[in-house]
Amino acid sequence: MHRPRTVGEAVGALTAEAGAGRRVWLLAGGTDLVPALRAGSREPAVIVALRRVLELRARGAGADTLTVGAGVTYAELAGWSLAPGLAATSRVVGSVQIRNCATVGGALGSANPRGDLLTFLTAAEAEILLASARGPRTTGIAAFLRDGLEPGELVTAVRIARPSGPQTYLKIGGRQAAFPALVSCAFLVDRVRQRVCCAVSGVAAGPWRVTEAELLAGEEVDWSTGTASPAVARRFGELAAEVLRAAPPLPEDPRHPADYRAHAGGVLAARAFARCLGPARHEEAA
Ligand SMILES: Cc1cc2nc3c(=O)[nH]c(=O)nc-3n(C[C@H](O)[C@H](O)[C@H](O)COP(=O)(O)OP(=O)(O)OC[C@H]3O[C@@H](n4cnc5c(N)ncnc54)[C@H](O)[C@@H]3O)c2cc1C
């Protein structure tokens, strides 16, 4: 096992082990990797443990952006007032124990198509910062989810725009705690650019932007007040469900048919819309 203290050392260990023909797993919080090793769904390999890499555990705010290190845990994000949507998302992941260990980098490394953080990062149009022996690289969340990590690469951080309007994250699961999302919805309002961004997971093959519904919102919201009528919220949800029905689906799940999940996605989208833009909205961000 390697226990690097810097990103450079971690990249060096990845490169050296791969060069020697050995398989390597990065270990962050271990909440996905350790159960997979125990269950035998991942073969044993050399481990590069990232917990001592302090530079991965930083988060910070610039003039226009927020940057979150790959080693930051959900517990650390759950109370971050500068990032209300990210905080709301982090609060509904797993249990206290999971949130204390599980990290941003681990969520991206696992790339679970229903992963809560990935849903939020898709709506937030996040940039993913990566490092390898070839140097640093930045890519968009959609390209990252499509193409994955390159050989010998690790996630160092994610970058999102500073919020400029209300944000929320809603999730339906078998139960509220320590349960993966069945369907979830991230919703962000950008009052400066007068648009909304909404991603739904659990219906399409990955987190899915409901673009046609977003366009409707851009036109129908009264941007002088940042509000819209309940009828617009309903139409937003209906359009979101239509977009989701047309998207490439996740494998069929007999207990939760695709049409139910698309309907649930639309209901969550309408609810998120009303929460952020309804006349008596409950704001999670100013
Ligand atoms: C009981 C339980 C409940 C859960 N509930 C939820 C939930 O509600 N919502 C949800 O979204 N998830 C949930 N999860 C899944 C899990 O907690 C998340 O996917 C978590 O973000 C993984 O982070 P980690 O730090 O534990 O990753 P690890 O398990 O350490 O690693 C996961 C994968 O990412 C790779 N990796 C780690 N760090 C990096 C890096 N910096 N760069 C590249 N690859 C890297 C590893 O090699 C591995 O392949 C749950 C898990 C459990 C066990």
Coordinates of C-alpha atoms and ligand atoms in Angstrom, one line a residue:
M1 CA 0.0 0.0 0.0
H2 CA 1.2 3.5 -0.8
R3 CA 0.4 6.4 1.5
P4 CA 1.4 9.5 -0.4
R5 CA 1.4 13.0 1.2
T6 CA 1.2 15.0 -2.0
V7 CA -0.7 14.8 -5.3
G8 CA 2.8 14.5 -7.0
E9 CA 3.6 11.4 -4.8
A10 CA 0.2 9.9 -5.6
V11 CA 0.7 10.3 -9.3
G12 CA 4.2 8.9 -8.9
A13 CA 2.8 5.8 -7.2
L14 CA 0.1 5.3 -9.8
T15 CA 2.6 5.6 -12.6
A16 CA 5.2 3.3 -11.1
E17 CA 2.7 0.6 -10.2
A18 CA 1.0 0.8 -13.6
G19 CA 4.5 0.8 -15.3
A20 CA 5.3 -2.5 -13.4
G21 CA 2.1 -4.0 -14.8
R22 CA 0.2 -4.0 -11.5
R23 CA -3.4 -3.0 -11.1
V24 CA -3.9 -0.1 -8.7
W25 CA -6.9 1.2 -6.7
L26 CA -7.1 4.7 -5.3
L27 CA -8.6 4.6 -1.8
A28 CA -10.4 7.7 -0.4
G29 CA -13.1 7.1 2.2
G30 CA -13.5 3.4 1.2
T31 CA -17.3 3.4 1.4
D32 CA -17.5 2.0 -2.2
L33 CA -14.2 0.4 -2.6
V34 CA -13.9 -1.6 0.6
P35 CA -17.4 -3.3 0.3
A36 CA -16.5 -4.1 -3.3
L37 CA -13.2 -5.7 -2.3
R38 CA -14.9 -7.7 0.5
A39 CA -17.7 -8.9 -1.9
G40 CA -15.1 -9.9 -4.5
S41 CA -16.6 -7.7 -7.2
R42 CA -13.2 -5.9 -7.4
E43 CA -10.1 -8.0 -7.5
P44 CA -7.4 -7.2 -4.9
A45 CA -4.8 -4.8 -6.1
V46 CA -2.1 -2.3 -4.9
I47 CA -3.8 0.5 -2.9
V48 CA -2.9 4.1 -3.1
A49 CA -4.5 5.7 0.0
L50 CA -5.3 9.4 -0.4
R51 CA -6.3 10.4 3.1
R52 CA -2.9 11.9 3.9
V53 CA -2.9 14.1 0.9
L54 CA -3.8 17.4 2.6
E55 CA -4.0 19.4 -0.7
L56 CA -6.9 17.2 -1.8
R57 CA -8.9 18.1 1.4
A58 CA -9.0 21.9 0.8
R59 CA -12.0 23.9 -0.4
G60 CA -12.1 27.5 -1.3
A61 CA -14.0 30.4 -2.8
G62 CA -12.8 32.7 -5.6
A63 CA -14.6 35.7 -7.0
D64 CA -16.8 33.6 -9.3
T65 CA -16.1 30.0 -8.4
L66 CA -16.0 27.5 -5.6
T67 CA -13.4 24.8 -5.6
V68 CA -13.8 21.6 -3.6
G69 CA -10.8 19.1 -3.2
A70 CA -11.4 15.5 -4.1
G71 CA -10.7 14.5 -0.5
V72 CA -13.4 16.7 1.0
T73 CA -16.1 14.6 2.7
Y74 CA -19.9 15.1 2.5
A75 CA -19.9 15.9 6.2
E76 CA -17.6 18.9 5.5
L77 CA -19.8 20.0 2.7
A78 CA -23.1 19.6 4.5
G79 CA -22.8 22.8 6.4
W80 CA -21.0 24.9 3.8
S81 CA -23.1 28.1 3.6
L82 CA -21.4 29.3 0.4
A83 CA -22.7 26.3 -1.4
P84 CA -26.3 25.7 -0.4
G85 CA -27.1 23.2 -3.2
L86 CA -23.9 21.2 -2.6
A87 CA -24.7 21.3 1.1
A88 CA -28.3 20.1 0.6
T89 CA -27.1 17.3 -1.6
S90 CA -24.4 16.2 0.9
R91 CA -27.0 16.1 3.8
V92 CA -29.0 13.4 2.1
V93 CA -26.1 11.1 1.2
G94 CA -26.0 7.9 3.3
S95 CA -25.8 8.1 7.0
V96 CA -23.6 10.2 9.4
Q97 CA -20.9 7.5 9.3
I98 CA -20.9 7.4 5.5
R99 CA -20.9 11.2 5.2
N100 CA -17.9 11.4 7.6
C101 CA -15.8 9.1 5.3
A102 CA -17.1 9.4 1.8
T103 CA -15.5 11.9 -0.5
V104 CA -16.1 14.0 -3.6
G105 CA -13.3 12.1 -5.5
G106 CA -14.7 8.8 -4.5
A107 CA -18.1 9.7 -5.9
L108 CA -16.5 10.7 -9.2
G109 CA -14.3 7.5 -9.2
S110 CA -17.3 5.3 -8.7
A111 CA -19.4 7.3 -11.2
N112 CA -22.6 5.6 -10.0
P113 CA -25.3 6.8 -12.5
R114 CA -27.6 7.5 -9.6
G115 CA -25.0 9.1 -7.4
D116 CA -26.3 12.1 -5.6
L117 CA -23.2 14.3 -6.0
L118 CA -23.0 13.5 -9.7
T119 CA -26.6 14.7 -10.2
F120 CA -25.8 18.0 -8.4
L121 CA -22.5 18.5 -10.3
T122 CA -24.3 17.9 -13.6
A123 CA -26.9 20.6 -12.9
A124 CA -24.1 22.9 -11.7
E125 CA -22.1 22.3 -14.9
A126 CA -19.1 21.5 -12.8
E127 CA -15.5 21.3 -14.1
I128 CA -13.4 18.3 -13.0
L129 CA -9.8 18.9 -12.2
L130 CA -7.5 15.9 -12.8
A131 CA -3.8 15.1 -12.4
S132 CA -1.5 12.5 -14.0
A133 CA 2.1 12.1 -15.0
R134 CA 1.1 13.9 -18.2
G135 CA 0.2 17.0 -16.1
P136 CA -3.0 18.6 -14.9
R137 CA -6.2 18.5 -17.0
T138 CA -9.7 20.0 -16.7
T139 CA -12.8 18.6 -18.2
G140 CA -16.6 19.2 -17.9
I141 CA -18.7 16.9 -15.8
A142 CA -20.6 15.6 -18.9
A143 CA -17.4 14.6 -20.7
F144 CA -16.0 13.1 -17.5
L145 CA -19.1 10.9 -17.0
R146 CA -18.9 9.9 -20.7
D147 CA -15.2 9.2 -21.0
G148 CA -14.1 8.5 -17.4
L149 CA -10.6 8.7 -16.0
E150 CA -7.6 8.3 -18.3
P151 CA -4.9 5.8 -17.3
G152 CA -2.9 6.9 -14.3
E153 CA -5.2 9.8 -13.5
L154 CA -6.8 11.0 -10.3
V155 CA -9.4 13.6 -9.6
T156 CA -7.9 16.5 -7.6
A157 CA -10.9 18.8 -7.3
V158 CA -14.2 20.0 -8.7
R159 CA -15.1 23.6 -9.6
I160 CA -18.5 25.2 -9.7
A161 CA -19.9 28.7 -10.2
R162 CA -20.7 30.6 -7.1
P163 CA -24.5 30.5 -6.5
S164 CA -26.5 33.4 -7.9
G165 CA -29.9 32.2 -6.8
P166 CA -31.8 29.5 -4.9
Q167 CA -30.7 25.9 -5.2
T168 CA -32.2 22.7 -4.0
Y169 CA -31.8 18.9 -4.1
L170 CA -34.6 16.4 -3.8
K171 CA -34.4 12.7 -3.6
I172 CA -36.8 9.7 -3.5
G173 CA -35.4 6.5 -2.0
G174 CA -36.6 3.3 -0.3
R175 CA -36.1 5.2 2.9
Q176 CA -34.6 8.6 3.7
A177 CA -31.3 7.5 5.4
A178 CA -28.5 5.3 4.2
F179 CA -30.3 4.4 1.0
P180 CA -29.3 5.2 -2.6
A181 CA -31.6 7.5 -4.6
L182 CA -34.2 5.9 -6.7
V183 CA -34.9 9.2 -8.4
S184 CA -33.3 12.6 -7.6
C185 CA -33.4 16.1 -8.8
A186 CA -30.9 19.0 -8.6
F187 CA -32.3 22.4 -9.3
L188 CA -30.2 25.7 -9.5
V189 CA -31.5 29.2 -10.4
D190 CA -29.0 31.6 -12.0
R191 CA -30.6 35.0 -11.5
V192 CA -27.7 36.8 -13.2
R193 CA -28.0 34.9 -16.4
Q194 CA -31.7 34.4 -16.0
R195 CA -31.9 30.7 -16.4
V196 CA -32.4 27.5 -14.4
C197 CA -30.4 24.3 -14.6
C198 CA -32.1 21.0 -13.6
A199 CA -30.7 17.5 -13.7
V200 CA -32.6 14.3 -12.8
S201 CA -31.0 10.9 -12.0
G202 CA -32.6 7.5 -11.8
V203 CA -34.4 7.6 -15.1
A204 CA -31.9 8.0 -17.9
A205 CA -28.6 6.2 -18.2
G206 CA -26.9 8.9 -16.1
P207 CA -27.8 12.3 -14.6
W208 CA -29.9 14.0 -17.3
R209 CA -30.5 17.7 -18.0
V210 CA -34.1 18.5 -18.8
T211 CA -33.2 21.1 -21.3
E212 CA -36.6 21.8 -22.9
A213 CA -38.0 22.4 -19.4
E214 CA -35.1 24.7 -18.6
L215 CA -35.8 26.7 -21.7
L216 CA -39.5 27.1 -20.7
A217 CA -38.4 28.3 -17.3
G218 CA -36.0 30.9 -18.8
E219 CA -38.9 32.4 -20.7
E220 CA -41.7 32.1 -18.1
V221 CA -40.0 33.2 -14.9
D222 CA -40.5 36.8 -13.9
W223 CA -36.8 37.6 -13.4
S224 CA -37.5 41.0 -11.8
T225 CA -38.8 39.1 -8.7
G226 CA -37.4 35.6 -9.4
T227 CA -40.8 34.0 -9.2
A228 CA -43.2 32.1 -11.4
S229 CA -46.8 30.9 -11.1
P230 CA -47.8 27.4 -9.9
A231 CA -49.0 26.7 -13.5
V232 CA -45.5 27.2 -14.8
A233 CA -44.1 24.9 -12.1
R234 CA -46.6 22.2 -13.2
R235 CA -45.7 22.7 -16.9
F236 CA -42.0 22.5 -16.0
G237 CA -42.6 19.1 -14.3
E238 CA -44.6 17.8 -17.2
L239 CA -42.0 18.8 -19.7
A240 CA -39.2 17.3 -17.5
A241 CA -41.1 14.0 -17.4
E242 CA -41.4 14.1 -21.2
V243 CA -37.7 14.7 -21.7
L244 CA -36.9 11.9 -19.3
R245 CA -39.2 9.4 -21.1
A246 CA -37.3 10.2 -24.4
A247 CA -33.8 9.8 -22.8
P248 CA -31.8 6.5 -23.1
P249 CA -33.0 4.5 -20.1
L250 CA -31.3 2.8 -17.2
P251 CA -31.8 -1.0 -17.3
E252 CA -35.4 -1.9 -16.6
D253 CA -36.2 -2.4 -12.9
P254 CA -39.4 -4.5 -12.4
R255 CA -40.1 -3.0 -9.0
H256 CA -39.8 0.6 -10.3
P257 CA -40.9 0.7 -14.0
A258 CA -39.3 3.3 -16.2
D259 CA -42.6 5.2 -16.6
Y260 CA -43.0 5.5 -12.8
R261 CA -39.4 6.8 -12.5
A262 CA -40.0 9.4 -15.3
H263 CA -43.2 10.5 -13.6
A264 CA -41.4 10.7 -10.3
G265 CA -38.6 12.8 -12.0
G266 CA -41.2 15.2 -13.3
V267 CA -42.9 15.5 -9.8
L268 CA -39.5 16.2 -8.2
A269 CA -38.6 18.8 -10.9
A270 CA -42.0 20.6 -10.4
R271 CA -41.5 20.5 -6.6
A272 CA -37.9 21.8 -6.9
F273 CA -39.1 24.6 -9.2
A274 CA -41.9 25.7 -6.8
R275 CA -39.5 25.6 -3.9
C276 CA -36.9 27.8 -5.7
L277 CA -39.2 30.0 -7.8
G278 CA -42.7 29.7 -6.4
P279 CA -44.4 32.9 -5.1
A280 CA -43.8 31.8 -1.5
R281 CA -40.6 30.1 -2.0
H282 CA -38.5 28.5 0.7
E283 CA -35.0 29.7 -0.3
E284 CA -31.9 27.6 0.3
A285 CA -29.8 30.3 -1.1
A286 CA -30.2 34.1 -1.3
Ligands
LIG1 C1 -24.3 2.3 3.4 C2 -24.0 3.2 2.2 C3 -24.9 4.2 1.8 C4 -24.6 5.0 0.7 N1 -25.5 6.0 0.4 C5 -25.2 6.8 -0.6 C6 -26.1 7.8 -1.0 O1 -27.2 8.0 -0.3 N2 -25.9 8.6 -2.1 C7 -24.7 8.4 -2.8 O2 -24.5 9.1 -3.8 N3 -23.8 7.4 -2.5 C8 -24.0 6.7 -1.4 N4 -23.2 5.7 -1.1 C9 -22.0 5.5 -2.0 C10 -20.7 6.2 -1.5 O3 -20.7 6.6 -0.2 C11 -20.3 7.3 -2.5 O4 -20.1 6.9 -3.8 C12 -18.9 8.0 -2.0 O5 -18.9 9.3 -2.5 C13 -17.7 7.2 -2.4 O6 -16.6 8.0 -1.8 P1 -15.4 7.3 -1.0 O7 -14.4 8.4 -0.6 O8 -15.8 6.4 0.0 O9 -14.7 6.4 -2.2 P2 -13.9 5.1 -2.2 O10 -14.7 3.9 -1.8 O11 -12.6 5.3 -1.5 O12 -13.6 5.0 -3.8 C14 -14.6 4.8 -4.7 C15 -14.0 4.7 -6.1 O13 -13.4 6.0 -6.5 C16 -12.0 5.9 -6.7 N5 -11.4 7.1 -6.2 C17 -11.3 7.5 -5.0 N6 -10.7 8.7 -4.9 C18 -10.4 9.1 -6.2 C19 -9.8 10.2 -6.8 N7 -9.4 11.3 -6.1 N8 -9.7 10.2 -8.1 C20 -10.2 9.2 -8.9 N9 -10.7 8.1 -8.4 C21 -10.9 8.0 -7.0 C22 -11.6 4.6 -6.0 O14 -10.5 4.0 -6.6 C23 -12.8 3.7 -6.2 O15 -12.9 3.2 -7.5 C24 -23.4 4.9 0.0 C25 -22.5 3.8 0.4 C26 -22.8 3.0 1.4 C27 -21.8 2.0 1.8

